[in-house]
Short mmCIF file of C-alpha atoms and ligand atoms in Angstrom, two decimals:
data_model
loop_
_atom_site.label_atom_id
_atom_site.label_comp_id
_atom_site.label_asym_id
_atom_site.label_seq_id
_atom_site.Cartn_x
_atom_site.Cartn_y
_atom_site.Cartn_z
CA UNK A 105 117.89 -46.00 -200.59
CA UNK A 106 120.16 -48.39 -202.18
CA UNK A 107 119.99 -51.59 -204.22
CA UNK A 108 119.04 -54.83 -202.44
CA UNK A 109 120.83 -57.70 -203.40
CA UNK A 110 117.52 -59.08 -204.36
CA UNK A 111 116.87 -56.01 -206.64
CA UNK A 112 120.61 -56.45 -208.38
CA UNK A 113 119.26 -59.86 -209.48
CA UNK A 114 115.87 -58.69 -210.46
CA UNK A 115 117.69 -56.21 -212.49
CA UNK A 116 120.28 -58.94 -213.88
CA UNK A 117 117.52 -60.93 -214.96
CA UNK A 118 115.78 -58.51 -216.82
CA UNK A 119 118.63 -57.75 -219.12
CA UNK A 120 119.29 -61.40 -219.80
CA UNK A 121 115.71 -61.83 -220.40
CA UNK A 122 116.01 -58.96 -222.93
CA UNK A 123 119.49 -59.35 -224.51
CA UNK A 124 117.77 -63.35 -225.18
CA UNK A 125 114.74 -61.50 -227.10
CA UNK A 126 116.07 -58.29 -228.72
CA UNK A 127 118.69 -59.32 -231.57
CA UNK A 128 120.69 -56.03 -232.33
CA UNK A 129 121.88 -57.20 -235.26
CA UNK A 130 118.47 -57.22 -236.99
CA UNK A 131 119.52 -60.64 -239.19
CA UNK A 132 115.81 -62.15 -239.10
CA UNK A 133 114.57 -59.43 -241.08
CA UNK A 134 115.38 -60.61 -244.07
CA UNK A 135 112.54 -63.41 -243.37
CA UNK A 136 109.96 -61.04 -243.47
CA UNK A 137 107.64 -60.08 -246.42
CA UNK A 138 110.25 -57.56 -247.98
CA UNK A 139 109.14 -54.02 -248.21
CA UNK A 140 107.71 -52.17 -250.64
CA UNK A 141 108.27 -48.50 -250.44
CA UNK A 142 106.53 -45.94 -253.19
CA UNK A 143 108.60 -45.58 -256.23
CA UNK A 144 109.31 -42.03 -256.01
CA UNK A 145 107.85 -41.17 -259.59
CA UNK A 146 105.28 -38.60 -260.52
CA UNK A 147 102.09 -41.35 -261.16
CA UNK A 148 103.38 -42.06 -257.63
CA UNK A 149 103.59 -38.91 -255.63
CA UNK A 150 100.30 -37.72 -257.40
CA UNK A 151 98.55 -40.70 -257.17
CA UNK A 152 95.63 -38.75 -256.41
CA UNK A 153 95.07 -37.56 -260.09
CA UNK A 154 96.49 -40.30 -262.07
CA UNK A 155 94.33 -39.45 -265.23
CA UNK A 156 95.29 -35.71 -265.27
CA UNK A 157 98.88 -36.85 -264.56
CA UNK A 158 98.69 -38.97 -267.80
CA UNK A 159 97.58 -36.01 -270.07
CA UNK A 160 99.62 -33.53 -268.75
CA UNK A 161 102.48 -35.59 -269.48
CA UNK A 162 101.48 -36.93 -272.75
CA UNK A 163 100.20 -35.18 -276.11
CA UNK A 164 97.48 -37.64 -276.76
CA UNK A 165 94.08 -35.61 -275.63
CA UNK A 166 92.22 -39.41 -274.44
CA UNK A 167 91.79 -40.98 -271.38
CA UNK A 168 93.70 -43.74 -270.75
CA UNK A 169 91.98 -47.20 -269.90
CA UNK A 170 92.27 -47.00 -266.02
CA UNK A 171 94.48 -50.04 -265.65
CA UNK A 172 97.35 -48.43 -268.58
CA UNK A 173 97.40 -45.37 -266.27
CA UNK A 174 99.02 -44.79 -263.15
CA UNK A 175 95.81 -45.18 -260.87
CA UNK A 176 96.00 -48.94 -260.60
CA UNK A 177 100.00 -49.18 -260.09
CA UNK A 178 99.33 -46.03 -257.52
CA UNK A 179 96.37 -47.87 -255.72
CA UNK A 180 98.22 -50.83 -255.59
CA UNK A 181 101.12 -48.82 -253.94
CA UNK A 182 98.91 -48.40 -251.09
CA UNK A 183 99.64 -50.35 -247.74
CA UNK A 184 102.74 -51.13 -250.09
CA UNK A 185 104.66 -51.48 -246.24
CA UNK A 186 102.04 -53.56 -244.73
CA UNK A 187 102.93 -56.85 -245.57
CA UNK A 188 106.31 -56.49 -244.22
CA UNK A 189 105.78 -53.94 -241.52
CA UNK A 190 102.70 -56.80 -239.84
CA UNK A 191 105.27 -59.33 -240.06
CA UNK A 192 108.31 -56.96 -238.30
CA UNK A 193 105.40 -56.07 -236.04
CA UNK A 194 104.27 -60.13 -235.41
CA UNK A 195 107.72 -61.08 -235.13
CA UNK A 196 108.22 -58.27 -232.12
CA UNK A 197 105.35 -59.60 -230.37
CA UNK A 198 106.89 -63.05 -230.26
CA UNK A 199 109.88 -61.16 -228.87
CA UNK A 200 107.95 -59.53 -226.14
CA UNK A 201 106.36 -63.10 -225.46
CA UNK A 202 109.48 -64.26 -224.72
CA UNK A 203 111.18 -61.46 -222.84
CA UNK A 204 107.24 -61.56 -220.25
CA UNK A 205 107.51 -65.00 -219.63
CA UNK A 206 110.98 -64.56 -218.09
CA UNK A 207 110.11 -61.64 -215.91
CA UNK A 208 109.83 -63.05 -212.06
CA UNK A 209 105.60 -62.97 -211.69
CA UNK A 210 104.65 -63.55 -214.88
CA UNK A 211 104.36 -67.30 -215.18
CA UNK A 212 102.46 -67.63 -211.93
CA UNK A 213 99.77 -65.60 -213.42
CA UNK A 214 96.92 -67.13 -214.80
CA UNK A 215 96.76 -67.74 -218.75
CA UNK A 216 94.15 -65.17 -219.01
CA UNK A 217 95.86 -62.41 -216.99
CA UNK A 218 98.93 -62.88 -218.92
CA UNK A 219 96.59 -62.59 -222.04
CA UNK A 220 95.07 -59.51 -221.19
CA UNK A 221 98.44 -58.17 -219.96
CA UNK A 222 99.94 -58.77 -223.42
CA UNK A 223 97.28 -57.50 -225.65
CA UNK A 224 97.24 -54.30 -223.75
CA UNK A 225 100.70 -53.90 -223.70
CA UNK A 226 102.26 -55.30 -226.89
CA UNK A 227 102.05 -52.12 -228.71
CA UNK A 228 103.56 -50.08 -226.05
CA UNK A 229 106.05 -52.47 -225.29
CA UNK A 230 106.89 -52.67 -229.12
CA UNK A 231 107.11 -48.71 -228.91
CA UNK A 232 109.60 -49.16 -226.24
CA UNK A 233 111.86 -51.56 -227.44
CA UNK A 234 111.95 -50.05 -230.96
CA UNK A 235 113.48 -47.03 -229.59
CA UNK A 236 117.14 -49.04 -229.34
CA UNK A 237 117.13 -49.07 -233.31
CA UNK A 238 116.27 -45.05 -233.13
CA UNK A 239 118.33 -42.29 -234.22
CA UNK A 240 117.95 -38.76 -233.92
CA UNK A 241 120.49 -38.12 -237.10
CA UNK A 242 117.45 -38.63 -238.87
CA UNK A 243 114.56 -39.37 -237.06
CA UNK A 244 114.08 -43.16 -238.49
CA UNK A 245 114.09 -46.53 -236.95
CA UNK A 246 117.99 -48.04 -238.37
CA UNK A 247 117.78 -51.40 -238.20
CA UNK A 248 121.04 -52.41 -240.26
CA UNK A 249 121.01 -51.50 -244.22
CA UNK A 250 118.60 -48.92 -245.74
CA UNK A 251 116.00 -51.61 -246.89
CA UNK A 252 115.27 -51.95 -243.32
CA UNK A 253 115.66 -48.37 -242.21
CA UNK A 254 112.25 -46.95 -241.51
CA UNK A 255 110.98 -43.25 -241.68
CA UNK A 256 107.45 -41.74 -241.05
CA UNK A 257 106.41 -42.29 -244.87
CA UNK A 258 107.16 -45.92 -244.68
CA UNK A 259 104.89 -46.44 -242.15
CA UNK A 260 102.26 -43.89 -243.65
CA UNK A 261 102.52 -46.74 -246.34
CA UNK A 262 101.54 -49.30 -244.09
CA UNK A 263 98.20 -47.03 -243.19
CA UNK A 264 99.37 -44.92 -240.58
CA UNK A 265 98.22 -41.30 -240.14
CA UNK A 266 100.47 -38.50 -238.87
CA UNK A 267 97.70 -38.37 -235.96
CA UNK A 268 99.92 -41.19 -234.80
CA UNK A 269 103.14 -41.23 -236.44
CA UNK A 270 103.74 -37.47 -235.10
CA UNK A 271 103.50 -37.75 -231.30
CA UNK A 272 105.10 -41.00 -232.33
CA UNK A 273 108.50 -40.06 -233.55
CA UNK A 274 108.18 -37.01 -230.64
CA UNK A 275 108.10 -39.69 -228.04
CA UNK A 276 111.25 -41.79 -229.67
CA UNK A 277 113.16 -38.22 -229.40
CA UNK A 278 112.28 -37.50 -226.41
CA UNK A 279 113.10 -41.81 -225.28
CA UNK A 280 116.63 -40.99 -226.64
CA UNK A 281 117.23 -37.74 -224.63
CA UNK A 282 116.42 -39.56 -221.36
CA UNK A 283 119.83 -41.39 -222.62
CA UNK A 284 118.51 -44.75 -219.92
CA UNK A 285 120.91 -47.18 -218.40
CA UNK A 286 120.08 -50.88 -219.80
CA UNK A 287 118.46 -51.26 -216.48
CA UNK A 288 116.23 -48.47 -216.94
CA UNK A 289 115.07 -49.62 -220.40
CA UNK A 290 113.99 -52.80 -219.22
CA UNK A 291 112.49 -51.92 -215.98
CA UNK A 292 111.16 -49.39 -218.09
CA UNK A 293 108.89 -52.11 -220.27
CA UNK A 294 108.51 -54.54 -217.24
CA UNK A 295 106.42 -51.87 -215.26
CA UNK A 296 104.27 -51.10 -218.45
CA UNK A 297 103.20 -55.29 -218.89
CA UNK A 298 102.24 -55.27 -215.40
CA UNK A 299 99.93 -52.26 -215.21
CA UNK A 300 96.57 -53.55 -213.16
CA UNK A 301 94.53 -51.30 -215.22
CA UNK A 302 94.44 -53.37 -218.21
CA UNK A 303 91.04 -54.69 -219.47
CA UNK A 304 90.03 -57.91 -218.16
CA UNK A 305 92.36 -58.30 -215.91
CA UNK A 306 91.22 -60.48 -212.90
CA UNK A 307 94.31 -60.77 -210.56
CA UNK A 308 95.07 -56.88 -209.90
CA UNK A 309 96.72 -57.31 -206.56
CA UNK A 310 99.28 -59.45 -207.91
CA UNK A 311 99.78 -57.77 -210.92
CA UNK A 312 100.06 -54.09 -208.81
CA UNK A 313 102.29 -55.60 -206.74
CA UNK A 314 104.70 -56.74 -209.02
CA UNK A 315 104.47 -53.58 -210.71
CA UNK A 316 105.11 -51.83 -207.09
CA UNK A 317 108.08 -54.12 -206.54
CA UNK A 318 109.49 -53.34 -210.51
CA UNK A 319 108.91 -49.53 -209.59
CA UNK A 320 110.76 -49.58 -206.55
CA UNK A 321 113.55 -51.52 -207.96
CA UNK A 322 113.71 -48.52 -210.38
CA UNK A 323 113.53 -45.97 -207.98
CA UNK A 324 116.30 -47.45 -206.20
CA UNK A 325 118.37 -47.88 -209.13
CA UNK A 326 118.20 -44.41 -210.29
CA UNK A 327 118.78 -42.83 -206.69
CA UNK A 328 122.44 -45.03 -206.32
CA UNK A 329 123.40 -45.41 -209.87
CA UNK A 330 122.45 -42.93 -211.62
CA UNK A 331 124.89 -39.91 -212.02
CA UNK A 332 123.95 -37.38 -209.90
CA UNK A 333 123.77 -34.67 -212.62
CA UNK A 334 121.19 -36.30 -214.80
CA UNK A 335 118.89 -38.36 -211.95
CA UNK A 336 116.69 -35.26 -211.57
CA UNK A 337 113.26 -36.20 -211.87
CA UNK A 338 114.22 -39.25 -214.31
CA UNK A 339 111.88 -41.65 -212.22
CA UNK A 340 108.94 -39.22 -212.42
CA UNK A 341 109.49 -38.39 -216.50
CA UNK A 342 109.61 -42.01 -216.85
CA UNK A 343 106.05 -42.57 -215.46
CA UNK A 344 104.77 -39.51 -217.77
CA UNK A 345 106.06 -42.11 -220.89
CA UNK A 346 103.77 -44.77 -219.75
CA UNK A 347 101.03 -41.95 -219.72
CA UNK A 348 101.76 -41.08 -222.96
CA UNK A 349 102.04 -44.77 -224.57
CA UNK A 350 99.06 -45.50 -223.53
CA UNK A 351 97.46 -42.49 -225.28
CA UNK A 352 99.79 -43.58 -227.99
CA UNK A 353 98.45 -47.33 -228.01
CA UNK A 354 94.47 -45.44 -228.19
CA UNK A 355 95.35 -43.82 -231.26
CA UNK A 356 97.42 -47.42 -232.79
CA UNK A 357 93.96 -48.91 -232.11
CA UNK A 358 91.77 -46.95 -233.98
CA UNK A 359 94.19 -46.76 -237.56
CA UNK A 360 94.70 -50.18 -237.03
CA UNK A 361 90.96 -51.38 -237.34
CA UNK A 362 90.90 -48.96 -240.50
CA UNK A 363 94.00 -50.56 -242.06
CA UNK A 364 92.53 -53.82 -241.33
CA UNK A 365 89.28 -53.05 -242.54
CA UNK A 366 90.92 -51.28 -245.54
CA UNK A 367 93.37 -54.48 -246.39
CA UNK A 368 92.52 -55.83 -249.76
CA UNK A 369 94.66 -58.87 -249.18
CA UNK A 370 93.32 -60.35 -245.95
CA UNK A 371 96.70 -62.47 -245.60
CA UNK A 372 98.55 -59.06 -245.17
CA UNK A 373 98.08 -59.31 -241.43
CA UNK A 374 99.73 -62.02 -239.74
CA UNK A 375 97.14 -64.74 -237.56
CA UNK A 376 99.57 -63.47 -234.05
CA UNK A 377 98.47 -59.94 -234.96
CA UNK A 378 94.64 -60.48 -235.92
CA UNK A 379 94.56 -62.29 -232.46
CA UNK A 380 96.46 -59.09 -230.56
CA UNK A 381 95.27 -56.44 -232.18
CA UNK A 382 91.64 -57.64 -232.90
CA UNK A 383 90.12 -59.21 -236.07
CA UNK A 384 87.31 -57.27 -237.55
CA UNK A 385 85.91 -59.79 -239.79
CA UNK A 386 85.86 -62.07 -236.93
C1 0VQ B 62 109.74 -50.35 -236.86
C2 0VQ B 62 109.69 -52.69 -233.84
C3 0VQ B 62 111.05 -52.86 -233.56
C4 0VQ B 62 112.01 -52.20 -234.34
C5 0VQ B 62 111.59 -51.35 -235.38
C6 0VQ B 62 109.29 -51.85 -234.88
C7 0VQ B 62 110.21 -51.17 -235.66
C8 0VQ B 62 104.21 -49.32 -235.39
C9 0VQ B 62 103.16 -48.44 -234.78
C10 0VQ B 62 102.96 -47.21 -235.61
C11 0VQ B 62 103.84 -50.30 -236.26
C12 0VQ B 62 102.44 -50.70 -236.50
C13 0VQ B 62 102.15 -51.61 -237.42
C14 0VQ B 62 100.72 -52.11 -237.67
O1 0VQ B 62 99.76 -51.23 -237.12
C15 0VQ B 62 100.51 -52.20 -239.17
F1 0VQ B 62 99.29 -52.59 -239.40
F2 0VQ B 62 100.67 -51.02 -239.73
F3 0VQ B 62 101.36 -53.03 -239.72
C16 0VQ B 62 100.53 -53.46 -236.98
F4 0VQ B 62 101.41 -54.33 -237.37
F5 0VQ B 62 100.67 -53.31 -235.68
F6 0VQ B 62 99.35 -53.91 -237.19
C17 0VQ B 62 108.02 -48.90 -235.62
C18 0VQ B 62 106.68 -49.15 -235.97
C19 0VQ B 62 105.64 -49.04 -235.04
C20 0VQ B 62 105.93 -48.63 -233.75
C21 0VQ B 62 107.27 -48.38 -233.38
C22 0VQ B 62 108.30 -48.51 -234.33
C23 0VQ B 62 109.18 -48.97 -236.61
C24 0VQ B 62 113.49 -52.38 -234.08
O2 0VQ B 62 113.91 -51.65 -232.96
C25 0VQ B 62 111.51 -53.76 -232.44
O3 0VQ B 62 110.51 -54.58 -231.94
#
């Protein structure tokens, strides 16, 4: 097969659309909530047994009053990254607002399919995108200096489990080795929005069929563009990563009515995320 000049320009404007929404040069995260990551000091890394930790490393032989030991400043240490993780997580969905409504289909939608396509997919999507400010030197999210240069722990801090976080970081390794074109990458998140199998979705022919006409575009592009060497079986391992967001996006579900059950501070989730991801004391 080879690329349509329809297809070229379905490609073209899927990297506009993207290049308008993804800003490489991570300047708006200084706007968020800035993060707090755990101090590194003993009351810290045992914040478990704050008490013991107190007389072990004192010679007094009394309890401390609870909030003079470590156990408040420890407790308080927890979700330390969700204030500013929600809001780099809010922001993103804005982003992914922006880069759907410019994909060819989307707008003629109704307002509630392009709801229910969005709430399924914003995670995923997120997943996806977040993979340009990945690097395997050490397996963290770079996204310009080290205050914004995430690893695992930092988003342990935020309430995530390694249930998550470890098939997580597998999947951004395993992203980077399939070492995808531009066009790839966004054709990539385009066919995940418009998967028909979302809940609630009313219009599934016209969402499968601009799916059908994304996924052909991609098989098309791979077959003529891509180098011969490294096209084998691309098209079918990039359908087994939309099998494996969506297990993924399950498991981002369930911690994330925990952390927002657990949140103290009800203000730590954004109102765009409550509204995506679900509000439990709604
Ligand atoms: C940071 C997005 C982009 C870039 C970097 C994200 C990063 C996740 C899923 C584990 C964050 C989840 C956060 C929340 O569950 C909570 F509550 F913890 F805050 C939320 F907000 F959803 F509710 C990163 C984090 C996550 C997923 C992938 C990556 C690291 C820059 O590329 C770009 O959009």
């Amino acid at each position: 097969p080879q690329l349509l000049e329809e297809q070229e320009r379905l490609i073209a404007t899927l990297i506009e659309a993207h290049r308008k929404t993804y800003d490489a040069s991570y300047s708006d995260f200084s706007q968020f909530r800035p993060p707090k990551r755990g101090d590194g000091s003993p009351e810290c890394r045992n914040a478990t047994n704050p008490f013991l930790m107190s007389l072990l490393n004192s010679d007094m032989d009394e309890l401390p009053k609870a909030s003079a030991s470590g156990a408040e400043a420890a407790a308080g240490d927890e979700l330390s990254m969700l204030p500013h993780l929600a809001d780099l997580v809010s922001y993103s969905i804005q982003k992914v607002i922006g880069f759907a409504k410019m994909i060819p289909g989307f707008k003629e939608l109704c307002t509630e399919d392009q709801i229910s396509l969005l709430k399924a997919s914003a995670i995923e999507i997120i997943i996806l995108r977040s993979n340009e400010s990945f690097t395997m030197e050490d397996n963290s999210w770079t996204c310009g200096s080290n205050e914004f240069k995430y690893q695992i722990g930092d988003v342990m801090q935020a309430g995530h489990k390694l249930e998550l976080l470890e098939p997580l970081v597998k999947f951004q390794v395993n992203m980077k080795k399939l070492d995808l074109h531009e066009a790839e990458h966004v054709l990539l998140m385009a066919i995940c929005l418009f998967s028909p199998d979302r809940p609630g979705v009313q219009d599934r022919c016209r969402v499968e069929e601009v799916q059908e006409h994304l996924t052909e575009t991609l098989r098309a592009y791979i077959a003529c563009r891509h180098p011969l060497s490294c096209k084998h079986m691309l098209y079918t391992k990039m359908v087994e990563k939309l099998t494996e967001l969506r297990s993924l996006n399950e498991e981002h579900s369930k911690q994330y009515l925990q952390i927002s059950q657990d949140a103290v501070n009800k203000e730590d989730l954004p109102p765009l995320l409550l509204e995506v991801f679900g509000n439990p004391t709604a």
